[in-house]
Structures are given as C-alpha cells and as structure tokens.
mmCIF file with all atom_site columns, C-alpha atoms in Angstrom:
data_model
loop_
_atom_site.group_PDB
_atom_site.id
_atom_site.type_symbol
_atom_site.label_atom_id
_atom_site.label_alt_id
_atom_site.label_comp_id
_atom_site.label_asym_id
_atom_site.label_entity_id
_atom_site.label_seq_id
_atom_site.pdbx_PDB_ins_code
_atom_site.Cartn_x
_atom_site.Cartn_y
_atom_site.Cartn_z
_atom_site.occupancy
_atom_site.B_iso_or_equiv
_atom_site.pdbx_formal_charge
_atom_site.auth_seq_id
_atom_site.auth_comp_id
_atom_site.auth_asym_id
_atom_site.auth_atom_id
_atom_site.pdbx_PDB_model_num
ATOM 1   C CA . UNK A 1 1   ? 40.149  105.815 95.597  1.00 0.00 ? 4   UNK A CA 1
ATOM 2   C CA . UNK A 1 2   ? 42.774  104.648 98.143  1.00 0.00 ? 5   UNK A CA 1
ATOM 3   C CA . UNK A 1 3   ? 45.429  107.028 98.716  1.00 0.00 ? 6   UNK A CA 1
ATOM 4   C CA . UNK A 1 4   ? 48.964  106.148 97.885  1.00 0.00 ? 7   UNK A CA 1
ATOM 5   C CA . UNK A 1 5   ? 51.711  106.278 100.649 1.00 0.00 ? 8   UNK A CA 1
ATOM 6   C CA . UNK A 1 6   ? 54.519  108.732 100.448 1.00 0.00 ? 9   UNK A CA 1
ATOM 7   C CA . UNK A 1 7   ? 57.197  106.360 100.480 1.00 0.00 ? 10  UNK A CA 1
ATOM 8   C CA . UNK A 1 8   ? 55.714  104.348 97.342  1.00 0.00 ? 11  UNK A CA 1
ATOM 9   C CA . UNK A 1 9   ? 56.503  108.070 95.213  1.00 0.00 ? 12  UNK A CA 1
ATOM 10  C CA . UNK A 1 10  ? 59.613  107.746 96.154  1.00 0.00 ? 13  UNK A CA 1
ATOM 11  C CA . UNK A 1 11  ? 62.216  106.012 93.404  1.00 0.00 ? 14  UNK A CA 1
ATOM 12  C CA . UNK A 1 12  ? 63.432  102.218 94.257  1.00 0.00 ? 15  UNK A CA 1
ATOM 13  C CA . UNK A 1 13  ? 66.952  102.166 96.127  1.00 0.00 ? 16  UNK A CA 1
ATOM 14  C CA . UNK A 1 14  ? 69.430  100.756 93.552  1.00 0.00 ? 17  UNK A CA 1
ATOM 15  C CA . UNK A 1 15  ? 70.153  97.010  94.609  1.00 0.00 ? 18  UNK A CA 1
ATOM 16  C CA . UNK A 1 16  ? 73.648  96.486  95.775  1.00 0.00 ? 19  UNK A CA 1
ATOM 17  C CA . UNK A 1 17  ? 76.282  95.151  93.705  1.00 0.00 ? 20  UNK A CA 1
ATOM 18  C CA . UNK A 1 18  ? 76.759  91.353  93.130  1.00 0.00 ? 21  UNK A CA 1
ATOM 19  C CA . UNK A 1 19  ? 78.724  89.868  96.519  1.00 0.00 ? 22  UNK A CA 1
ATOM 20  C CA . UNK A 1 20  ? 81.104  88.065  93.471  1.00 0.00 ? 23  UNK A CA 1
ATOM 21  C CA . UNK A 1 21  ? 81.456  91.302  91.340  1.00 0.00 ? 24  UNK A CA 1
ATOM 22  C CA . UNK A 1 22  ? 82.282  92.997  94.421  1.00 0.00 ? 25  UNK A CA 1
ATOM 23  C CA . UNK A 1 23  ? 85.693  90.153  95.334  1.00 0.00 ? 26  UNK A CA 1
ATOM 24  C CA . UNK A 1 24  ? 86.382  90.313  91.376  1.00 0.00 ? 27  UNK A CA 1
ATOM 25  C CA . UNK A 1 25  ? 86.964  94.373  91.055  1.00 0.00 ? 28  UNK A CA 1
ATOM 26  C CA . UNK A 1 26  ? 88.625  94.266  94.599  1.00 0.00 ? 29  UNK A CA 1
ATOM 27  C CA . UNK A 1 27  ? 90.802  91.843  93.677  1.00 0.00 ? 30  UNK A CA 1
ATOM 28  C CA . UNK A 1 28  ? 91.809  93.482  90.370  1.00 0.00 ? 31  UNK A CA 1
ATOM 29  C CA . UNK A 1 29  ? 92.321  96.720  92.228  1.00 0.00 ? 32  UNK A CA 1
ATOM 30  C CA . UNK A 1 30  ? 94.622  95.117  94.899  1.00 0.00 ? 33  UNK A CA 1
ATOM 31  C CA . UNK A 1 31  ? 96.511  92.820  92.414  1.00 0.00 ? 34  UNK A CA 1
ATOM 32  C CA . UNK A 1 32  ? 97.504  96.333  90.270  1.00 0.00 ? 35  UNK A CA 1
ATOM 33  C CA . UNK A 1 33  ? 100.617 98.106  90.283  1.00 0.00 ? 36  UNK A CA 1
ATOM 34  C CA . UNK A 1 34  ? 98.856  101.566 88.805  1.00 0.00 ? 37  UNK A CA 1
ATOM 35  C CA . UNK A 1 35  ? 95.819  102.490 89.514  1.00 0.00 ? 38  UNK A CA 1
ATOM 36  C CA . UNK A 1 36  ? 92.867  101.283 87.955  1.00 0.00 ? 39  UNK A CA 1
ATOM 37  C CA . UNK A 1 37  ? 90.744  103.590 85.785  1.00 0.00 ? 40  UNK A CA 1
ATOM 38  C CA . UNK A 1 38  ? 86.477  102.754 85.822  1.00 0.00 ? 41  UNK A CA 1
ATOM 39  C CA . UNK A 1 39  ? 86.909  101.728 82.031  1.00 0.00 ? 42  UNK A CA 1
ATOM 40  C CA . UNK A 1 40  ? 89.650  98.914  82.463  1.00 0.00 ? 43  UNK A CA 1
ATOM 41  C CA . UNK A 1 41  ? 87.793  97.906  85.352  1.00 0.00 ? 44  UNK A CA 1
ATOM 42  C CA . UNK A 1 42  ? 84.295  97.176  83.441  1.00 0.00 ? 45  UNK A CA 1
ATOM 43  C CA . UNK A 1 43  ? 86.484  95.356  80.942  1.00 0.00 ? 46  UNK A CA 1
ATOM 44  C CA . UNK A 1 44  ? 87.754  93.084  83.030  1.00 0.00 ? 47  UNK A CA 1
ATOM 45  C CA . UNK A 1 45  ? 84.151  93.142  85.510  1.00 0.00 ? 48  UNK A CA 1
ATOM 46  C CA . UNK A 1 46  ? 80.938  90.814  84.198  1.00 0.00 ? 49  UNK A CA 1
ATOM 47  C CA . UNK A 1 47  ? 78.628  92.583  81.172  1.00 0.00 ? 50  UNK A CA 1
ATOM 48  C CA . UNK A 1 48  ? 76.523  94.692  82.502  1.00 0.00 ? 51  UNK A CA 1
ATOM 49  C CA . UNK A 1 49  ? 78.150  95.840  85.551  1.00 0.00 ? 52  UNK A CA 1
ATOM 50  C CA . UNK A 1 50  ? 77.586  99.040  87.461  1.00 0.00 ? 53  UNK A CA 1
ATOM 51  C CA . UNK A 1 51  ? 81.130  99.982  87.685  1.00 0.00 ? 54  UNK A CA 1
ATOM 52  C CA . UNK A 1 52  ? 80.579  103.285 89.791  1.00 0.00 ? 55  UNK A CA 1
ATOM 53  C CA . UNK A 1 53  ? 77.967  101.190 91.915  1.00 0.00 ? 56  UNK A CA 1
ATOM 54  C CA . UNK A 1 54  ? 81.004  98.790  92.666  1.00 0.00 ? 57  UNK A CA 1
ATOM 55  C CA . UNK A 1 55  ? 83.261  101.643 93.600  1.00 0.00 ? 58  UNK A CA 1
ATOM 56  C CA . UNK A 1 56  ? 81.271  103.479 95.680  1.00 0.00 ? 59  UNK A CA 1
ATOM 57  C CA . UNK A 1 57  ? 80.213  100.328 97.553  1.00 0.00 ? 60  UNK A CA 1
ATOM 58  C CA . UNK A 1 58  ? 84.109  99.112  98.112  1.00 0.00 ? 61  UNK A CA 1
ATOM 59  C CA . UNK A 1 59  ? 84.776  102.859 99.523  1.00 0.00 ? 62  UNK A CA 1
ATOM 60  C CA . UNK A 1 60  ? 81.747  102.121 101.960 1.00 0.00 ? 63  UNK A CA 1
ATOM 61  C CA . UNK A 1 61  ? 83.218  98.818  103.078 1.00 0.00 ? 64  UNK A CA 1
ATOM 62  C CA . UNK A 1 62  ? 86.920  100.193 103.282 1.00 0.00 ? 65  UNK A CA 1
ATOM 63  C CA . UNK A 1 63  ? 85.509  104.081 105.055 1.00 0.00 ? 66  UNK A CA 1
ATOM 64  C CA . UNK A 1 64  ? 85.890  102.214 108.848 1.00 0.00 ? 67  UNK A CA 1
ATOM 65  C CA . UNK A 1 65  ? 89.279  100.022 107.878 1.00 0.00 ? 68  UNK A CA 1
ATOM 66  C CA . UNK A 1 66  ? 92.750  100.201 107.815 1.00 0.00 ? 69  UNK A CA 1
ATOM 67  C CA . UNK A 1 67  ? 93.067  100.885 104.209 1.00 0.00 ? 70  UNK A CA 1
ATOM 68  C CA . UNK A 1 68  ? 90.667  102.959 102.408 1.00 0.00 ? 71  UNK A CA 1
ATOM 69  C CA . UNK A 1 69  ? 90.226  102.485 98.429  1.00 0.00 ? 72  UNK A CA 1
ATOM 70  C CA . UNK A 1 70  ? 90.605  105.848 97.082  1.00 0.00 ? 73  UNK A CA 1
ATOM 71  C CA . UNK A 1 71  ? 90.891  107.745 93.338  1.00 0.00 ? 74  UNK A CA 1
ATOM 72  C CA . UNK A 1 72  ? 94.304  109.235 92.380  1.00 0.00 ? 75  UNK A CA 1
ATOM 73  C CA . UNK A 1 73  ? 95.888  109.705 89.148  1.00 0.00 ? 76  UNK A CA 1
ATOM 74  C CA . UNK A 1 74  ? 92.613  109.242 86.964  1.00 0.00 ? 77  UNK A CA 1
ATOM 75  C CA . UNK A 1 75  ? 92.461  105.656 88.754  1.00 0.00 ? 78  UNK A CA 1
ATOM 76  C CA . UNK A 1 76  ? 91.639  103.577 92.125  1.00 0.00 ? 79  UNK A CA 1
ATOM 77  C CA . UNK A 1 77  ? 93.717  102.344 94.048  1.00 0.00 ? 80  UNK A CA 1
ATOM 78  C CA . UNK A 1 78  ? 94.158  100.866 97.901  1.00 0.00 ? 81  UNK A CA 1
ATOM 79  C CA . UNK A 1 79  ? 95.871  103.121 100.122 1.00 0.00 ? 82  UNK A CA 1
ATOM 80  C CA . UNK A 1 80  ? 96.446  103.135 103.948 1.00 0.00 ? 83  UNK A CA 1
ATOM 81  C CA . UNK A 1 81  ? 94.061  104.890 106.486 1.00 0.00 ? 84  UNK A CA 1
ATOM 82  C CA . UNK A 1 82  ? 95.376  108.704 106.595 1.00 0.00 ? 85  UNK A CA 1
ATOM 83  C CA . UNK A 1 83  ? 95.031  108.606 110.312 1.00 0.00 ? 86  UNK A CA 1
ATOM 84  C CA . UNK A 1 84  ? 97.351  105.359 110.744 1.00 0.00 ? 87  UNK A CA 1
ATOM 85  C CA . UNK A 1 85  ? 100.156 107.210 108.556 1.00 0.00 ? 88  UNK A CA 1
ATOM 86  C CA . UNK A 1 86  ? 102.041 107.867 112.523 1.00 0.00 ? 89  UNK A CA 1
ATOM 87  C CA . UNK A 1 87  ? 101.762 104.614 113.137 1.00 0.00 ? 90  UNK A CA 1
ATOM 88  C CA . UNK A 1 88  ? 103.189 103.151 110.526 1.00 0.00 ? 91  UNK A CA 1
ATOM 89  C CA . UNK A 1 89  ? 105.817 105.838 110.101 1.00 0.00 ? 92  UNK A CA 1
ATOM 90  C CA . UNK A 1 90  ? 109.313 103.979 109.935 1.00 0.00 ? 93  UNK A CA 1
ATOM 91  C CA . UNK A 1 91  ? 107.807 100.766 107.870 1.00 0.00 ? 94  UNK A CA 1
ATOM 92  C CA . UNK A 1 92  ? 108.120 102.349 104.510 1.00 0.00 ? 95  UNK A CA 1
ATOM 93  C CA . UNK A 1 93  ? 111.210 102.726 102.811 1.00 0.00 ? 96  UNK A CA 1
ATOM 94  C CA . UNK A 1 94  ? 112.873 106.486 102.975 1.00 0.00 ? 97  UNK A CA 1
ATOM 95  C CA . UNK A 1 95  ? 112.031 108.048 99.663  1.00 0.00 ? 98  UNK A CA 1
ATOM 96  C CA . UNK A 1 96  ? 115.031 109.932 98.235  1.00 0.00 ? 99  UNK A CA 1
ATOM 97  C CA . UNK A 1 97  ? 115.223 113.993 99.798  1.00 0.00 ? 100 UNK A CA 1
ATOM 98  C CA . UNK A 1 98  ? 115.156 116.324 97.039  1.00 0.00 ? 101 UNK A CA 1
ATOM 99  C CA . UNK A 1 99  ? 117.065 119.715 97.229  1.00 0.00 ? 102 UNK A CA 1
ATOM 100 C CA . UNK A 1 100 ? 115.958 122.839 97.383  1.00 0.00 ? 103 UNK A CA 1
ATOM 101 C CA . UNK A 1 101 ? 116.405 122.932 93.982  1.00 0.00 ? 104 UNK A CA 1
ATOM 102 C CA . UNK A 1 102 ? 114.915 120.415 92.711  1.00 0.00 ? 105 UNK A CA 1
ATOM 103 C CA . UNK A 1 103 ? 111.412 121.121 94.669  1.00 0.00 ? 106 UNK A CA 1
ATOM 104 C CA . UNK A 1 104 ? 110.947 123.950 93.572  1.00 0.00 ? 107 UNK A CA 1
ATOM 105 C CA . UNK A 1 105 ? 111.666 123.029 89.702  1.00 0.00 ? 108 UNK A CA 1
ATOM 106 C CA . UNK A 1 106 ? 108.967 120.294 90.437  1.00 0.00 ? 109 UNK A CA 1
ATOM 107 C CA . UNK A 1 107 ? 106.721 123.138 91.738  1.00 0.00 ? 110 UNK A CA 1
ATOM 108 C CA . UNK A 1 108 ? 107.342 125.166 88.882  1.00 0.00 ? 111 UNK A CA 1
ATOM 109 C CA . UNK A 1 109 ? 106.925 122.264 86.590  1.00 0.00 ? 112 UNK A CA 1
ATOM 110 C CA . UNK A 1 110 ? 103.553 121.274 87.942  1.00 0.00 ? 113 UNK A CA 1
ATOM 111 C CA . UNK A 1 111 ? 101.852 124.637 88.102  1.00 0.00 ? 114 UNK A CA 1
ATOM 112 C CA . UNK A 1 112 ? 103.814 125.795 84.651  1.00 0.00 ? 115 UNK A CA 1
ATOM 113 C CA . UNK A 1 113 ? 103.277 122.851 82.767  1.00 0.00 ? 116 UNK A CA 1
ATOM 114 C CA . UNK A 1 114 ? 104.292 122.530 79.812  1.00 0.00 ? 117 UNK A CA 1
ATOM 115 C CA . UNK A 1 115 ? 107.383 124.745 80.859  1.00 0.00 ? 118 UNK A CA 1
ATOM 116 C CA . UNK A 1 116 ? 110.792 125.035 79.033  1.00 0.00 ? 119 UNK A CA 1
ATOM 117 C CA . UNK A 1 117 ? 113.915 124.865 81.157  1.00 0.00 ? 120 UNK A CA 1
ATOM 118 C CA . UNK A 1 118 ? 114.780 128.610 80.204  1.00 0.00 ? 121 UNK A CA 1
ATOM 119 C CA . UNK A 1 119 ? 111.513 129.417 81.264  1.00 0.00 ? 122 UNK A CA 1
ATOM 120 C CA . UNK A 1 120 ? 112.339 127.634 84.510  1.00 0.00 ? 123 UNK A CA 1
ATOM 121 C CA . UNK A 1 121 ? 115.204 129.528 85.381  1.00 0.00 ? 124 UNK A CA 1
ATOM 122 C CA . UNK A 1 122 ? 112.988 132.979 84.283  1.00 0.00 ? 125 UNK A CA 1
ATOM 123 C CA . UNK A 1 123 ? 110.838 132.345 87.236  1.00 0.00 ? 126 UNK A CA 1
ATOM 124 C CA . UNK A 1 124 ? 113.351 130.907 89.862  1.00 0.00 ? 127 UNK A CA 1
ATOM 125 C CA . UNK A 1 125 ? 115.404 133.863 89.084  1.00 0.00 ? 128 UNK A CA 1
ATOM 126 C CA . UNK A 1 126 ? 118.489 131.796 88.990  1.00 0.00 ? 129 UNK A CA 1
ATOM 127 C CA . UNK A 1 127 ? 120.051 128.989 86.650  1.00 0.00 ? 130 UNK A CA 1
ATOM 128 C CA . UNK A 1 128 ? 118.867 125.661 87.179  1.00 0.00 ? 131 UNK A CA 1
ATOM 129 C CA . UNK A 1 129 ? 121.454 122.924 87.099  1.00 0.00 ? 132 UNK A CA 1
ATOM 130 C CA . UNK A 1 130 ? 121.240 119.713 84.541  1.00 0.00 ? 133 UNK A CA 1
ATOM 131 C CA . UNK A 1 131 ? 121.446 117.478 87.681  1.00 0.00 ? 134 UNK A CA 1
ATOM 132 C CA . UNK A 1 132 ? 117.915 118.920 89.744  1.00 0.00 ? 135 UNK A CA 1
ATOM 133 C CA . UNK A 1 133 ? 116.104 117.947 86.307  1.00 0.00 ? 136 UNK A CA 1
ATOM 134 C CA . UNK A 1 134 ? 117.439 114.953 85.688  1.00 0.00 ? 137 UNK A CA 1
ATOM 135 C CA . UNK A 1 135 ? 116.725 113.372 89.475  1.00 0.00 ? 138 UNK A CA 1
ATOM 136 C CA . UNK A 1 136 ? 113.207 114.742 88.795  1.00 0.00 ? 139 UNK A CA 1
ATOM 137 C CA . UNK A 1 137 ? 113.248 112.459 85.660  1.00 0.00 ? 140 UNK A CA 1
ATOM 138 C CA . UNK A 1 138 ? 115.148 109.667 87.400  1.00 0.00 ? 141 UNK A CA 1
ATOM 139 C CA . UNK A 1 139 ? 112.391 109.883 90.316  1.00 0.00 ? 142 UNK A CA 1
ATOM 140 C CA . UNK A 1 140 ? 109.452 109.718 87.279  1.00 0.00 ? 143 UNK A CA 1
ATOM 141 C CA . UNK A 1 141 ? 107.685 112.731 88.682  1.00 0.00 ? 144 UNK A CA 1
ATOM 142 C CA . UNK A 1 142 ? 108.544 114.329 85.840  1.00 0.00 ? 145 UNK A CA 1
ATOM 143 C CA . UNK A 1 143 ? 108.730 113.694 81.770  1.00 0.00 ? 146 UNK A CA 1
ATOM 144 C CA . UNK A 1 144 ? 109.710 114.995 78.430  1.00 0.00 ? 147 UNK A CA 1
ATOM 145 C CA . UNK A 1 145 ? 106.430 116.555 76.646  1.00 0.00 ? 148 UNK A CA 1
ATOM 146 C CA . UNK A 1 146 ? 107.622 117.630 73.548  1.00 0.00 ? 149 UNK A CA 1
ATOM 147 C CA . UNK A 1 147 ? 109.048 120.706 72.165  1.00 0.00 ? 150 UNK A CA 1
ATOM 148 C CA . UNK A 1 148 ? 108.060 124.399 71.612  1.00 0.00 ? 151 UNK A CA 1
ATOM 149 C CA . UNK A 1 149 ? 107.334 126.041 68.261  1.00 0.00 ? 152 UNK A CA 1
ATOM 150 C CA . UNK A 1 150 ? 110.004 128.739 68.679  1.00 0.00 ? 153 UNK A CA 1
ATOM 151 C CA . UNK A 1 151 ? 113.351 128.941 67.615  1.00 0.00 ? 154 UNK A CA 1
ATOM 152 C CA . UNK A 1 152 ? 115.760 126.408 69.002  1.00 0.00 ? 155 UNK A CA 1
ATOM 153 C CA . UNK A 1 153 ? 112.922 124.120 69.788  1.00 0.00 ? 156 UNK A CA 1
ATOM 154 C CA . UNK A 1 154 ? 113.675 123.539 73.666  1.00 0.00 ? 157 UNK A CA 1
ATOM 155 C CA . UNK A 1 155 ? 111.724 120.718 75.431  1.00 0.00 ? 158 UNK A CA 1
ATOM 156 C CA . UNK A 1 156 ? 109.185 121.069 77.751  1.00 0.00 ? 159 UNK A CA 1
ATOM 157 C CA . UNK A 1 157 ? 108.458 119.487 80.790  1.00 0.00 ? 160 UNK A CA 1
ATOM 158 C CA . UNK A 1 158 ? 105.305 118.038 82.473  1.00 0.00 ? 161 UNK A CA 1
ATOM 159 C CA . UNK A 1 159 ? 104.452 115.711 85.241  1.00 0.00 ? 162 UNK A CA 1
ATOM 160 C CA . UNK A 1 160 ? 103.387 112.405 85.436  1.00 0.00 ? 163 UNK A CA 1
ATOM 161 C CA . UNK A 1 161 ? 101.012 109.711 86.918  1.00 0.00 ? 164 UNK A CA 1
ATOM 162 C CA . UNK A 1 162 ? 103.804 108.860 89.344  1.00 0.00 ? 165 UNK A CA 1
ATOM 163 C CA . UNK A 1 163 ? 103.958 112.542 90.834  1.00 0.00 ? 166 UNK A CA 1
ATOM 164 C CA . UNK A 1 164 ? 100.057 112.710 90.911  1.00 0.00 ? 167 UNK A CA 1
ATOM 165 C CA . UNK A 1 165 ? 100.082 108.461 93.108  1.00 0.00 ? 168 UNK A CA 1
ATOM 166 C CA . UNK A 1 166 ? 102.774 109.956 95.220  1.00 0.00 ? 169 UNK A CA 1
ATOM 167 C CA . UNK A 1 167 ? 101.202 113.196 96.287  1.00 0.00 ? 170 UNK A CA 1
ATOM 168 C CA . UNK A 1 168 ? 97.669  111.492 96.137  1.00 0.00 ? 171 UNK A CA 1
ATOM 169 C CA . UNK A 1 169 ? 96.036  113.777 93.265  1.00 0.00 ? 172 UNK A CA 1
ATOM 170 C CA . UNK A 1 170 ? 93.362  112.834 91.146  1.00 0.00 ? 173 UNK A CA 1
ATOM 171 C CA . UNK A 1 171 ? 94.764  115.272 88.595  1.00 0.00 ? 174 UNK A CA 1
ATOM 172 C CA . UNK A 1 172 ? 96.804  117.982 88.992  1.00 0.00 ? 175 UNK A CA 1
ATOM 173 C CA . UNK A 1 173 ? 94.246  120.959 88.988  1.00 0.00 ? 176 UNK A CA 1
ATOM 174 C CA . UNK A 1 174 ? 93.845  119.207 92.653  1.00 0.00 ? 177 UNK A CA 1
ATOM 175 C CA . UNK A 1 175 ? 97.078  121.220 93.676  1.00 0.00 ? 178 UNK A CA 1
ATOM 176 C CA . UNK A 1 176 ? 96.274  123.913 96.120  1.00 0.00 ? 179 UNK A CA 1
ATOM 177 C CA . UNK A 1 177 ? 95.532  127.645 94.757  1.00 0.00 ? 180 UNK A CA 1
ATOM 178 C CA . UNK A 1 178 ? 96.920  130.743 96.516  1.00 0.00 ? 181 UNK A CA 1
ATOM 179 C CA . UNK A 1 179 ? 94.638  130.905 98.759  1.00 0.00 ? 182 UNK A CA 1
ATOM 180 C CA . UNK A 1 180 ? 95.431  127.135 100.146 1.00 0.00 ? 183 UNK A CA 1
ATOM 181 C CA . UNK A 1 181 ? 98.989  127.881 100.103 1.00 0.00 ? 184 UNK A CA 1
ATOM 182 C CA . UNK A 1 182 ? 98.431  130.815 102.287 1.00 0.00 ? 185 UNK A CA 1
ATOM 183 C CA . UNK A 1 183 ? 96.121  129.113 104.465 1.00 0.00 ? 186 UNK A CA 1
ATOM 184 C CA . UNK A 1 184 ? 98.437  126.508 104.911 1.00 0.00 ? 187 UNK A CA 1
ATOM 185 C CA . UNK A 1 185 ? 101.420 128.847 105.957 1.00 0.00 ? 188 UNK A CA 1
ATOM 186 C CA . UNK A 1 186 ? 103.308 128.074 102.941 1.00 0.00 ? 189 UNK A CA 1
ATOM 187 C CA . UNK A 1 187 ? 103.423 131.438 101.558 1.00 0.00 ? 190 UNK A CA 1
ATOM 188 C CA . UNK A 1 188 ? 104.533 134.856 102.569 1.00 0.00 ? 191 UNK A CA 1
ATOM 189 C CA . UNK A 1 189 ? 101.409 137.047 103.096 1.00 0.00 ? 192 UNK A CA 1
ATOM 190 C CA . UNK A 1 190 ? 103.710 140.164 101.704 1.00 0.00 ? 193 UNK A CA 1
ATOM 191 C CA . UNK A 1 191 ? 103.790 139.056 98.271  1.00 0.00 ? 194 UNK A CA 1
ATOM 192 C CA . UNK A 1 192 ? 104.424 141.247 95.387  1.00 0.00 ? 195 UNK A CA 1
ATOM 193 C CA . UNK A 1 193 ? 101.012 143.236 94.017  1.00 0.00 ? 196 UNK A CA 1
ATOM 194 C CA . UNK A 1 194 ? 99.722  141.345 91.255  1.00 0.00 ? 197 UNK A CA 1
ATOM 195 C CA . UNK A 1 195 ? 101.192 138.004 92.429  1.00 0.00 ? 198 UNK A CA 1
ATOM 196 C CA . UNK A 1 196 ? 98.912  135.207 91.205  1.00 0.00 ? 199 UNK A CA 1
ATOM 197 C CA . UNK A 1 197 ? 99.328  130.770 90.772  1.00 0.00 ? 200 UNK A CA 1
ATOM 198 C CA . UNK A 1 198 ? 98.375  129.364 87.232  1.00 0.00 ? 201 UNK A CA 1
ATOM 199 C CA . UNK A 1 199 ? 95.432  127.188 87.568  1.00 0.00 ? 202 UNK A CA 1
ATOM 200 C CA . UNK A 1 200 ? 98.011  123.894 86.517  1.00 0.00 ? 203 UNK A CA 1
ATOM 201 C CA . UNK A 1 201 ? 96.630  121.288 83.988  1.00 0.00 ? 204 UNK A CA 1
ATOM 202 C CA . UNK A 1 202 ? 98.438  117.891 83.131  1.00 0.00 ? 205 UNK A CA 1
ATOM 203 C CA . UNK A 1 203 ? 96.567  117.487 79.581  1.00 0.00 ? 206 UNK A CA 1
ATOM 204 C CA . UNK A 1 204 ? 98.449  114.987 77.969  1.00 0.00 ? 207 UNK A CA 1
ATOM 205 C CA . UNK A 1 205 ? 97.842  116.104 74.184  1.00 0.00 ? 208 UNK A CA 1
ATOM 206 C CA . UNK A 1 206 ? 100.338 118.312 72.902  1.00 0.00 ? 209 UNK A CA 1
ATOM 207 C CA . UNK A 1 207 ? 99.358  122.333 73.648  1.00 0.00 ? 210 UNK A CA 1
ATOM 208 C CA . UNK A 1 208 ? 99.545  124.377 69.998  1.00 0.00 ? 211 UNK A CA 1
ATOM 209 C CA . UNK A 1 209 ? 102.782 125.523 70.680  1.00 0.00 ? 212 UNK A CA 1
ATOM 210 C CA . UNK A 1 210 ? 104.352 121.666 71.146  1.00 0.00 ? 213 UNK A CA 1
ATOM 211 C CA . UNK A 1 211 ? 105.355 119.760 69.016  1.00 0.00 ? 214 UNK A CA 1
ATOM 212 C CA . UNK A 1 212 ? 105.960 115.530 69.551  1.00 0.00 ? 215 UNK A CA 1
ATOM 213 C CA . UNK A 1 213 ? 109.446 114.538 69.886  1.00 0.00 ? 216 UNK A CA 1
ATOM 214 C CA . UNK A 1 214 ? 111.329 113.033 67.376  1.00 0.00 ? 217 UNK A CA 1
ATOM 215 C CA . UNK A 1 215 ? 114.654 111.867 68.077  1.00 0.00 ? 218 UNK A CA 1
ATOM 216 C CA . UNK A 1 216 ? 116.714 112.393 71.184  1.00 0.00 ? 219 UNK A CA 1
ATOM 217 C CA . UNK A 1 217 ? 115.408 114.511 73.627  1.00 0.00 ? 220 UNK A CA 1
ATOM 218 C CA . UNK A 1 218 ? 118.682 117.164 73.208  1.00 0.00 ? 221 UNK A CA 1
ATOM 219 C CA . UNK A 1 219 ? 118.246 119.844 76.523  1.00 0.00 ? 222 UNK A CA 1
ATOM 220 C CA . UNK A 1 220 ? 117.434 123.338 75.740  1.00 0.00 ? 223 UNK A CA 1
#
C-alpha cells in the first residue's frame, strides 16, 4: 500500500475571498461614518460570505499601506498608518483641549462607569463644576446612562462609541490597568497601600442599580 505524503494530512488552506466581495465590504467600510460591525457587514456582503475571511484579508492588503483597516468601538474602520501620524501632524483639525478638570472626570467616568456626579467629586476629592461635564457631553465622549436606585435618583454617566473611535479602543476594558499606567510613567510609583484601578466595562444594559431615564435628564 502506497504511503501517503505528509502534506496530503494536512487540512486544505481556506480559498481566498471573492476579488468582488473583497471591493464591496471595502467600499462599505470606507463609505461609513461609524464603524462597521461583522454583522451589518454580512448584511449588506453576498449570502454566504465569510465575513471574518474578508476582514482578515483587507488587514493583509492594508498591513504595508498608508492606511491600515483596523477594529475600534465594536466595529472596522480605515484609519491612517500609526507610523505616518508625524507626518501628517498639522493636516487634521485641532481637537478642542480639555482642562484639567474635565480629563480627569473623563478618566473617572471611563474606569467608574456607571458613576454618579457625587460619586465623581468623592474620588477627585474636590467639587466638580456643571461646565467640565457638560463639554464632556458636548464633545460625545460621554452620555447620560440612567439613574441610580437610591434616594434622589442622580444620573449616571458612561462613555460612548465616540470616546472608544477617538482613543482607538475596541471596548473599553482595552484601557490600560495599573500596571500600564505605571509602565507608561503616568502614575506615581508612591501610591497609597491598597491603591487599585477598576477593571472598566462600557455594558450598555442598565446595571441593577439603574434605572432608564424618563423625562429630562435633571443633574444630581
């Protein structure tokens, strides 16, 4: 009995996708203004598509270019070369400076989420003004969740899709721990014993202590 060759136990390499599926879901990509989650994409893609074949065979294309296609905010989307971002410094338009302030209520709102402003001001130590809050709503980094079960029912906060494009985060357990932070020179190595980050989540159902909205969103 003839012996078989190695290579013929080894499984078939999956054929590439269609050259015309390939334009279709790069076009639909490019022609978005949000990212484009896999699902809408197969909607829009023929039957039978290999969505995550298409992907991952536009990334390959894109790897070596100018712009790259890459996943943030649950979606894909076409975003320039990290390693032309010098070289292209000055062509964007200047994106509003936040205060101090105001970054590090959008800090505290990402890794507290869902957070209450009172509880905002517990861990900044001091009172946080209307106005930081309401640029990080004007900037749509930041939304209205809902409001606690407690007395007074204050609103919470949470982010958004628009903070996770801007920073480029898939989701927002992507933001650096501790550890990061440290390694990264962004935090004091003589922090207080005990001193730990939240792991953040941006779940977008209500937790069991929020409740939906109803009428106007009335501040805490």
């Amino acid at each position: 009995m003839p012996r078989r060759s190695p290579l013929a136990l080894l499984p078939e390499a999956a054929p590439a996708p269609d050259a015309e599926v390939l334009r279709l879901a790069e076009a639909l990509i490019f022609a978005a203004s949000r990212p484009v989650e896999s699902a809408a994409l197969a909607a829009r893609l023929p039957a039978g598509s290999d969505v995550e074949a298409v992907l991952a065979e536009l990334r390959r294309i894109y790897l070596p270019r100018g712009i790259n296609l890459v996943r943030v905010a649950g979606g894909y989307v076409f975003r320039t070369a990290p390693d032309l971002a010098a070289a292209l410094r000055g062509d964007a338009p200047e994106p509003r400076k936040l205060s101090r302030a105001a970054i590090e209520t959008l800090a505290i709102v990402a890794y507290h989420q869902p957070v209450t402003r009172a509880e905002i001001e517990e861990i900044r130590g001091v009172s946080t003004s209307k106005g930081s809050l309401d640029l990080l709503l004007e900037t749509g980094w930041v939304r209205l969740r809902g409001r606690r079960r407690t007395p007074g029912r204050p609103v919470t906060y949470g982010t958004t899709p628009a903070f996770l494009e801007h920073f480029g985060l898939d989701a927002v357990s992507d933001l650096p721990g501790l550890d990061e932070l440290k390694g990264l020179g962004l935090m004091d190595g003589r922090l207080p014993a005990g001193f730990s980050i939240p792991m953040p989540s941006d779940a977008t159902a209500l937790h069991l202590d929020e409740e939906p909205l109803a009428e106007g969103p009335d501040e805490d």
